[in-house]
mmCIF file of C-alpha atoms in Angstrom:
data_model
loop_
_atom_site.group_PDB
_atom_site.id
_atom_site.type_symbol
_atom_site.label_atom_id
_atom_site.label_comp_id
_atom_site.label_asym_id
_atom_site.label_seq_id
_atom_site.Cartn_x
_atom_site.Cartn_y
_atom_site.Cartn_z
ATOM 1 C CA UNK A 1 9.675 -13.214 27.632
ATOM 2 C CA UNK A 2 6.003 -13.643 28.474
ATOM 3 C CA UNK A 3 3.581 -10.554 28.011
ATOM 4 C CA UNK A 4 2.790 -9.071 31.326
ATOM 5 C CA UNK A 5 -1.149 -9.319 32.256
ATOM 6 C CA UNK A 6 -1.811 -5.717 31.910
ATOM 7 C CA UNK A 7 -0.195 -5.588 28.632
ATOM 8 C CA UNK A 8 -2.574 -8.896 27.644
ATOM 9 C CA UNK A 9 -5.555 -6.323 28.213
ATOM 10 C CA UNK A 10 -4.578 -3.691 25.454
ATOM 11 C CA UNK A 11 -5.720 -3.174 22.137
ATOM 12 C CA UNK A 12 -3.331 -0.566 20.906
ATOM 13 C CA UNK A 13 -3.142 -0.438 17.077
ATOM 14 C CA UNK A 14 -6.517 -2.325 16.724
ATOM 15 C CA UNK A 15 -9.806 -1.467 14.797
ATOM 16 C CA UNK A 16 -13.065 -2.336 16.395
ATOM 17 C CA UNK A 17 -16.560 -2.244 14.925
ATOM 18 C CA UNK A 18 -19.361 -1.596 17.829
ATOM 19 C CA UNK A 19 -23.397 -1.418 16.443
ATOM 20 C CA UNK A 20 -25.803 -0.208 18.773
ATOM 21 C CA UNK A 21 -23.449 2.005 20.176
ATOM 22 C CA UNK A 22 -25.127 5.411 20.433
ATOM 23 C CA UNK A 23 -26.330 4.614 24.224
ATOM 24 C CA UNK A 24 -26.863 1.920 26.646
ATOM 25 C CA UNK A 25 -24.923 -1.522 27.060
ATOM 26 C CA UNK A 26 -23.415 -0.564 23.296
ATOM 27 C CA UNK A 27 -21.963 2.830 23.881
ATOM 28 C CA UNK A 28 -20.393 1.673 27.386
ATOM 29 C CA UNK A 29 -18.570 -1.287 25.061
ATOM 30 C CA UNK A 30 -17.349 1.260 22.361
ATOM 31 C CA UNK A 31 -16.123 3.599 24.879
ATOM 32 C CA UNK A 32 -14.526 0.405 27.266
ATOM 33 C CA UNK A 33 -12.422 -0.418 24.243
ATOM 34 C CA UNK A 34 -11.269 2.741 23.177
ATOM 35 C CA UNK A 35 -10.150 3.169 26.688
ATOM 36 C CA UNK A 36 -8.357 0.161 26.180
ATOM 37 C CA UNK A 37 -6.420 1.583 22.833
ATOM 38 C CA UNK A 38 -8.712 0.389 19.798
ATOM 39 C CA UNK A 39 -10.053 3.269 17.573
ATOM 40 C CA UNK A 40 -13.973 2.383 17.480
ATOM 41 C CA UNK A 41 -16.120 2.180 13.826
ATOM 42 C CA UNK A 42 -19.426 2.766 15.760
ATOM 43 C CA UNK A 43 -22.802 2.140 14.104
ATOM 44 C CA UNK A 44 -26.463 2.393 15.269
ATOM 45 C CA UNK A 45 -29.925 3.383 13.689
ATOM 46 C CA UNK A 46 -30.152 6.682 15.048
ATOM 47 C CA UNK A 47 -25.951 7.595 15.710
ATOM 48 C CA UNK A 48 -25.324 11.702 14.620
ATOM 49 C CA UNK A 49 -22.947 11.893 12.259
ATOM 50 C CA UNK A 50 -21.817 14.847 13.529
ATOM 51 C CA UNK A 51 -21.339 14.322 17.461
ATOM 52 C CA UNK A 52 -23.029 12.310 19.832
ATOM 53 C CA UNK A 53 -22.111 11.215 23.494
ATOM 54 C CA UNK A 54 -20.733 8.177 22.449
ATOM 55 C CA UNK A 55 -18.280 9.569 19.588
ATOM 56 C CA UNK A 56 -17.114 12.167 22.661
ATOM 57 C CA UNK A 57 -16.327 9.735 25.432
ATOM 58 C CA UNK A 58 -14.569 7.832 22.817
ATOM 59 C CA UNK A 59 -12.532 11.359 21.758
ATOM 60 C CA UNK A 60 -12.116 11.767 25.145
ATOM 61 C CA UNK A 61 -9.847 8.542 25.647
ATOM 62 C CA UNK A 62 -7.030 9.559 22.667
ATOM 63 C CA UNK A 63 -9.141 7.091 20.126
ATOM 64 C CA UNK A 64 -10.545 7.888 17.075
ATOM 65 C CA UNK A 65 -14.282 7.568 16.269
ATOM 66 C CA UNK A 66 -15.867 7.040 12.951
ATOM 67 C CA UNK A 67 -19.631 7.088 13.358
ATOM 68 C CA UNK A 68 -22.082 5.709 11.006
ATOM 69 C CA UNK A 69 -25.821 4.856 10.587
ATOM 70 C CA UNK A 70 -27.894 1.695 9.620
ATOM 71 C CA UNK A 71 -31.162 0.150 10.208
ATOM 72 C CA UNK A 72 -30.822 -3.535 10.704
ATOM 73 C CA UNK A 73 -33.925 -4.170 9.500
ATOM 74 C CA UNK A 74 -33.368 -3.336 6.064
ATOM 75 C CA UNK A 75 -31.399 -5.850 4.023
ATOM 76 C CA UNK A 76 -30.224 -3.579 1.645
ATOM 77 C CA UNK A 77 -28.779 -0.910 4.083
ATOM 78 C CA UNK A 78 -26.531 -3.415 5.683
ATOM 79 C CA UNK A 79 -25.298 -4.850 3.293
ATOM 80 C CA UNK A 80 -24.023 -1.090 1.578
ATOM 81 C CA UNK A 81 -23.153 -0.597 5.246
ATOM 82 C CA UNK A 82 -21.027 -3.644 5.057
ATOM 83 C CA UNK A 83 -19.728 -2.672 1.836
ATOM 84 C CA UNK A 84 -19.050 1.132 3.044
ATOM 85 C CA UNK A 85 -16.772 0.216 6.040
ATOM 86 C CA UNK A 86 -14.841 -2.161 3.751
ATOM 87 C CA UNK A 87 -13.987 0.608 1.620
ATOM 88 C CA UNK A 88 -12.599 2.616 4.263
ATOM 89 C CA UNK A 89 -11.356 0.478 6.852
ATOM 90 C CA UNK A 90 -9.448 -2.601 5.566
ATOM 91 C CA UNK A 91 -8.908 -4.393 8.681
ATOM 92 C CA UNK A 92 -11.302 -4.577 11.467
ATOM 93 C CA UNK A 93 -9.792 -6.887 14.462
ATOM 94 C CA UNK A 94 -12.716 -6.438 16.803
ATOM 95 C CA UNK A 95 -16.471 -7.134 15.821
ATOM 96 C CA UNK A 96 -19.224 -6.420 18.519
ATOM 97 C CA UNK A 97 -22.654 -7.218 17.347
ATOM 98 C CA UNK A 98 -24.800 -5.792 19.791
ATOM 99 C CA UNK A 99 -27.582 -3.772 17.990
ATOM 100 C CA UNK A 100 -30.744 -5.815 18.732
ATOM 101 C CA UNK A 101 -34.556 -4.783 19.396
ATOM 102 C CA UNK A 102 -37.122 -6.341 21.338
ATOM 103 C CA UNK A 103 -41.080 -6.365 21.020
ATOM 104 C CA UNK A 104 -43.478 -7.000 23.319
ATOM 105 C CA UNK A 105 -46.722 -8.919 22.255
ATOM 106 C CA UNK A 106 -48.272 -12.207 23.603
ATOM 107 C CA UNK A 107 -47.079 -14.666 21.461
ATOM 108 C CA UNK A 108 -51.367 -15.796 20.574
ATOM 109 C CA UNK A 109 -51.347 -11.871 19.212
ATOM 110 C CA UNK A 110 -47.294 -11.779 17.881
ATOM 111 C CA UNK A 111 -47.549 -10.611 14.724
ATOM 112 C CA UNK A 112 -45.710 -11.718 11.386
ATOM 113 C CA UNK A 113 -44.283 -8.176 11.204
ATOM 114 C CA UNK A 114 -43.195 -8.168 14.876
ATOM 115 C CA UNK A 115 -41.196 -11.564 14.575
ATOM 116 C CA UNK A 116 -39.643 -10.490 11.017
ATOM 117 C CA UNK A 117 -38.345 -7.405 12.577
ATOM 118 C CA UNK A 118 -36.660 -8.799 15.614
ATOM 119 C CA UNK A 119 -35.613 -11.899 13.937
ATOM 120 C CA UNK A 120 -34.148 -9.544 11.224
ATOM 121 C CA UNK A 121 -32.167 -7.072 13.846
ATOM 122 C CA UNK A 122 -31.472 -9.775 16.377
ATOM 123 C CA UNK A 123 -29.797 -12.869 14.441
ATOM 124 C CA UNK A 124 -29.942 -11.931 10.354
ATOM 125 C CA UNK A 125 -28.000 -8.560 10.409
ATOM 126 C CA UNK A 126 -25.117 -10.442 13.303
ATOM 127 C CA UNK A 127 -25.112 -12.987 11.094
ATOM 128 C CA UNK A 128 -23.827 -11.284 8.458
ATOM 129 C CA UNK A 129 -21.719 -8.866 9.444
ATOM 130 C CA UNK A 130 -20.064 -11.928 10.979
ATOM 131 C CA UNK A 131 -19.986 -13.773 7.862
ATOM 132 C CA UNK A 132 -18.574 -11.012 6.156
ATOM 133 C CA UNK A 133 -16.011 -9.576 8.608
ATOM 134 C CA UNK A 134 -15.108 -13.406 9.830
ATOM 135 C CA UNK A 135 -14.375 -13.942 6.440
ATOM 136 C CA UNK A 136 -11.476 -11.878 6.421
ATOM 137 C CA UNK A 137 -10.251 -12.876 10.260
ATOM 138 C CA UNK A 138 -10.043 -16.065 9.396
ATOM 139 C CA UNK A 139 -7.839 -15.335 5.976
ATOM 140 C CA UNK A 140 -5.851 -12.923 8.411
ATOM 141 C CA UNK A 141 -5.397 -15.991 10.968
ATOM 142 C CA UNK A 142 -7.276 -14.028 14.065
ATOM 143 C CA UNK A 143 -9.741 -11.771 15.178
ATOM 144 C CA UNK A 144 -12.552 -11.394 17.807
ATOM 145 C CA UNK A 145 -16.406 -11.353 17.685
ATOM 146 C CA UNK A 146 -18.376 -10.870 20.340
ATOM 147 C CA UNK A 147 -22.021 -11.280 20.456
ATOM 148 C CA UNK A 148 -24.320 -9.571 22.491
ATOM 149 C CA UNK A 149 -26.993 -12.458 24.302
ATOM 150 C CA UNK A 150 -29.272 -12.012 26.870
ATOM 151 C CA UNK A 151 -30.916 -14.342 29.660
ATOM 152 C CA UNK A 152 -33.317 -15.450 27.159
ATOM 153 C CA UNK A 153 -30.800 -17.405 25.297
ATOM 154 C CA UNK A 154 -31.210 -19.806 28.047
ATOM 155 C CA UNK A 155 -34.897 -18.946 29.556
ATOM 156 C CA UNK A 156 -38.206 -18.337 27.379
ATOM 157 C CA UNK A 157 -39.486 -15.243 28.795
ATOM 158 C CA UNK A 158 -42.815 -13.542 28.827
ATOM 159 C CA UNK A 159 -44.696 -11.946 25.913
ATOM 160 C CA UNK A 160 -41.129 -11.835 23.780
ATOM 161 C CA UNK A 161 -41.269 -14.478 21.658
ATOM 162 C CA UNK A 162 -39.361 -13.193 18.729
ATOM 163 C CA UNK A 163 -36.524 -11.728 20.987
ATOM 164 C CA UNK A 164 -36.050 -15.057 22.780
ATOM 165 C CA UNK A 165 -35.987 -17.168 19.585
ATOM 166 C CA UNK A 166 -33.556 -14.319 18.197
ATOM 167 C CA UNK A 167 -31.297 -14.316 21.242
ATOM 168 C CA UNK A 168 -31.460 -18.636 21.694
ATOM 169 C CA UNK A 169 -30.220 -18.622 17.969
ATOM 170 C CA UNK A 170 -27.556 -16.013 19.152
ATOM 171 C CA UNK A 171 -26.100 -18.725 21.380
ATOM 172 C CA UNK A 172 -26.158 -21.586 18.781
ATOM 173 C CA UNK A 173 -24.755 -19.181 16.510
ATOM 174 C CA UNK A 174 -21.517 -18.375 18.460
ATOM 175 C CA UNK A 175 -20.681 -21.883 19.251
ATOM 176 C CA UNK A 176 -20.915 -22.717 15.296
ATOM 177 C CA UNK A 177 -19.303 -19.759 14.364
ATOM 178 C CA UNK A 178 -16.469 -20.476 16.841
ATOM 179 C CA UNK A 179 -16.444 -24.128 16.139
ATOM 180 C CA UNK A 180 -15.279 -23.703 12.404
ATOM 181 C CA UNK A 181 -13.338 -20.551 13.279
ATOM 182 C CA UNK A 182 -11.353 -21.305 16.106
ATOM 183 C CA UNK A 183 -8.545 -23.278 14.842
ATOM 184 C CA UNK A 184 -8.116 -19.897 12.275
ATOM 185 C CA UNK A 185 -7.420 -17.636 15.422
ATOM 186 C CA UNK A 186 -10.967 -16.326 15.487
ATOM 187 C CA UNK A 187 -12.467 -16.411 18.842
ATOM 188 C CA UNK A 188 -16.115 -16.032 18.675
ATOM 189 C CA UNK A 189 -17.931 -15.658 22.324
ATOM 190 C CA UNK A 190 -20.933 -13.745 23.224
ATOM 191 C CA UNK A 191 -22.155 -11.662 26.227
ATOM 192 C CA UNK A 192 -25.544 -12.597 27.854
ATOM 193 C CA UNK A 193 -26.361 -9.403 29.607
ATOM 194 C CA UNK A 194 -28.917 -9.809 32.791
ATOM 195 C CA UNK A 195 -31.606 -7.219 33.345
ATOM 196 C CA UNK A 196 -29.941 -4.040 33.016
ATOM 197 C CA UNK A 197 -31.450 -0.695 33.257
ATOM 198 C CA UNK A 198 -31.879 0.564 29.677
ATOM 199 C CA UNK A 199 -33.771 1.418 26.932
ATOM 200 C CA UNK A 200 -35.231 -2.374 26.396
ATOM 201 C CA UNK A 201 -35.893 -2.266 29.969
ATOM 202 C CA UNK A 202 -37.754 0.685 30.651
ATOM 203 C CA UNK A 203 -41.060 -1.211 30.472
ATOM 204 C CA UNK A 204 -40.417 -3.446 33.751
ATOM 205 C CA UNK A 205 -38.741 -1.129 35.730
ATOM 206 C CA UNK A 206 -41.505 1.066 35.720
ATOM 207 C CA UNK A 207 -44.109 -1.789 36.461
ATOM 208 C CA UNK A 208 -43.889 -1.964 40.096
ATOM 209 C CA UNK A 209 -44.845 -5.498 40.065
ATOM 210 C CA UNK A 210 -42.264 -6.934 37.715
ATOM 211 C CA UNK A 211 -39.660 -5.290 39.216
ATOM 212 C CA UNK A 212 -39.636 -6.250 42.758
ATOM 213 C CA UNK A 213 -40.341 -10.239 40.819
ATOM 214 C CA UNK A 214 -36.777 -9.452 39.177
ATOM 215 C CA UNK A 215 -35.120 -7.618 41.951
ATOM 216 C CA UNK A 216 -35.967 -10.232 44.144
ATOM 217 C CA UNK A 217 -34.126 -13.434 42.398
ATOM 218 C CA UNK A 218 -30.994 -11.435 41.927
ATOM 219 C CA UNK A 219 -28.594 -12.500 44.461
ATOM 220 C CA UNK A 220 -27.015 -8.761 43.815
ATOM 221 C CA UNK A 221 -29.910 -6.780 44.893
ATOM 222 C CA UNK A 222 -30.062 -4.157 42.181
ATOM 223 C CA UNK A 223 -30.555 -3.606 38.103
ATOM 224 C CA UNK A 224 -27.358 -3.834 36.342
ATOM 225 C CA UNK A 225 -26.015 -1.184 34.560
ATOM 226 C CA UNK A 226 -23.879 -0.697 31.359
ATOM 227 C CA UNK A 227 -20.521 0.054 33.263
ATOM 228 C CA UNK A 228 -21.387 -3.337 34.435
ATOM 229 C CA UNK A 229 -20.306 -4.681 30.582
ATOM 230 C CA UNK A 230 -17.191 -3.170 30.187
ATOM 231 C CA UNK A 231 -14.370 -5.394 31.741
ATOM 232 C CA UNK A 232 -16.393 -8.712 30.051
ATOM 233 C CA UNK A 233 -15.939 -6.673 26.917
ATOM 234 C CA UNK A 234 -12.413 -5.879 27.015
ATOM 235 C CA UNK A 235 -11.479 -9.655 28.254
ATOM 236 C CA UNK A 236 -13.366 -10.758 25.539
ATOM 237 C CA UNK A 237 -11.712 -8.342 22.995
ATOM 238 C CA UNK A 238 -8.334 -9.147 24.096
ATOM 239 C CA UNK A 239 -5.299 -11.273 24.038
ATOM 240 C CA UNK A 240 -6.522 -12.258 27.568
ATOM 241 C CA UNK A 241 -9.223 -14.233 26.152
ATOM 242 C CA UNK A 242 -7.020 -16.426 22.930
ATOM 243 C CA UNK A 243 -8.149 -18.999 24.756
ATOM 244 C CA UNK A 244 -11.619 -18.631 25.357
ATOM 245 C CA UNK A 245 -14.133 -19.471 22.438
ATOM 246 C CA UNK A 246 -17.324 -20.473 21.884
ATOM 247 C CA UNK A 247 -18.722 -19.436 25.411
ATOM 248 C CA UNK A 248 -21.490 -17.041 26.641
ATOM 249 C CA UNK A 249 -20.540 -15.071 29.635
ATOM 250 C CA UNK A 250 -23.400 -14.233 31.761
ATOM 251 C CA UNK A 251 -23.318 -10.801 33.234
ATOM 252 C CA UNK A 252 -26.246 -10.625 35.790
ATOM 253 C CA UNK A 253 -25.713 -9.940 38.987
ATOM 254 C CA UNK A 254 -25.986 -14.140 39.838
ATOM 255 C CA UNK A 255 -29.267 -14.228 38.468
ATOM 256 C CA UNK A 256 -28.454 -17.727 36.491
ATOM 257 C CA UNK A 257 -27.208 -19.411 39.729
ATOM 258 C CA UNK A 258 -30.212 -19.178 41.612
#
């Protein structure tokens, strides 16, 4: 008897690991798959341990939430980060790498620390929490990561340098991940979010100039906003999606087709 399509969608029973998730594009994913039946490991530099807005929209669906905290940036601290979920949660089904940071400097006056720090957040730290939670997917035969991309995997941008080498390398990066993974059950796919009003954003919206420039090429006539990530995240996250792998899914309002 085939699964009905509603029933493809849920993730009852299953573990998923969200960084970046204490606001923004992040929290909306954590909080879309908990609504969806997954109990969310949620991770970001500045989460509370105690309660945050995430942790209670995530209560609020029936799912647990087990917050923790970790700078990207720092080597060390992932990799006890890494080590700490392990410990306590032996199976994680769902990885969603989507803790990033972006810096804005013309690339003549980018500095070395700029680009380490972005390069560091944005492509080191997914890498290896992929590596490390793939690992065990693939000895598990399945799983699902989803990476979070941006525009600038496929456009340069302004002044961003480091962020659009970090997010081009995202792309590469799923389609190698998914290429040796995907006969192991591993689907590996990211998300190339379009401009979307958040934290990373804040800068253009409130330039005047820039904004009406963006507003103007996107065929849906407004700023995206992190609801808008939700059902690409669950269909991503799901059995809906075993046959999807080594895509990125633009989100963006149409702003790719023109």
């Amino acid at each position: 008897m085939s699964t009905s399509i509603t029933d493809l969608f849920r993730l009852d029973g299953k573990t998923a690991l969200v960084t970046g998730c204490s606001r923004g594009i992040g929290a909306a994913m954590a909080v879309a798959l908990a609504e969806a039946g997954a109990n969310i490991i949620g991770v970001s530099g500045s989460l509370s341990l105690k309660e945050s807005d995430t942790g209670r929209a995530v209560f609020a669906t029936g799912q647990a939430f087990h917050p923790y905290r970790c700078d990207f940036s720092d080597r060390e601290a992932v990799s006890a980060f890494i080590a700490e979920v392990k410990s306590r949660h032996p199976v994680v089904d769902i990885l969603v790498c989507n803790a990033g940071t972006i810096r804005r400097q013309p690339a003549a006056e980018h500095s070395d620390d700029l680009w380490d720090e972005v390069i560091e957040v944005n492509l080191r730290a997914p890498f290896i929490l992929a590596r490390e939670f793939g690992r065990e997917m693939v000895a598990r035969g399945g799983g699902k990561i989803i990476f979070t991309a941006s525009l600038l995997s496929f456009q340069g941008g302004v002044t961003v340098p480091g962020y659009a080498a970090s997010k081009g390398g995202i792309a590469r990066l799923t389609m190698a991940l998914s290429n040796e993974w995907a006969a192991s059950g591993v689907c590996v796919n990211a998300i190339a979010p379009g401009y979307i009003s958040t934290d990373n954003t804040e800068a253009l919206r409130k330039d005047a100039g820039r904004s009406a420039a963006i507003l103007s090429r996107i065929p849906a006539g407004r700023w995206g906003n992190p609801e808008d990530m939700k059902g690409t995240t669950l269909f991503l996250a799901s059995s809906a999606s075993d046959y999807v792998t080594g895509t990125i899914l633009t989100v963006d309002g149409g702003w790719m087709g023109r």
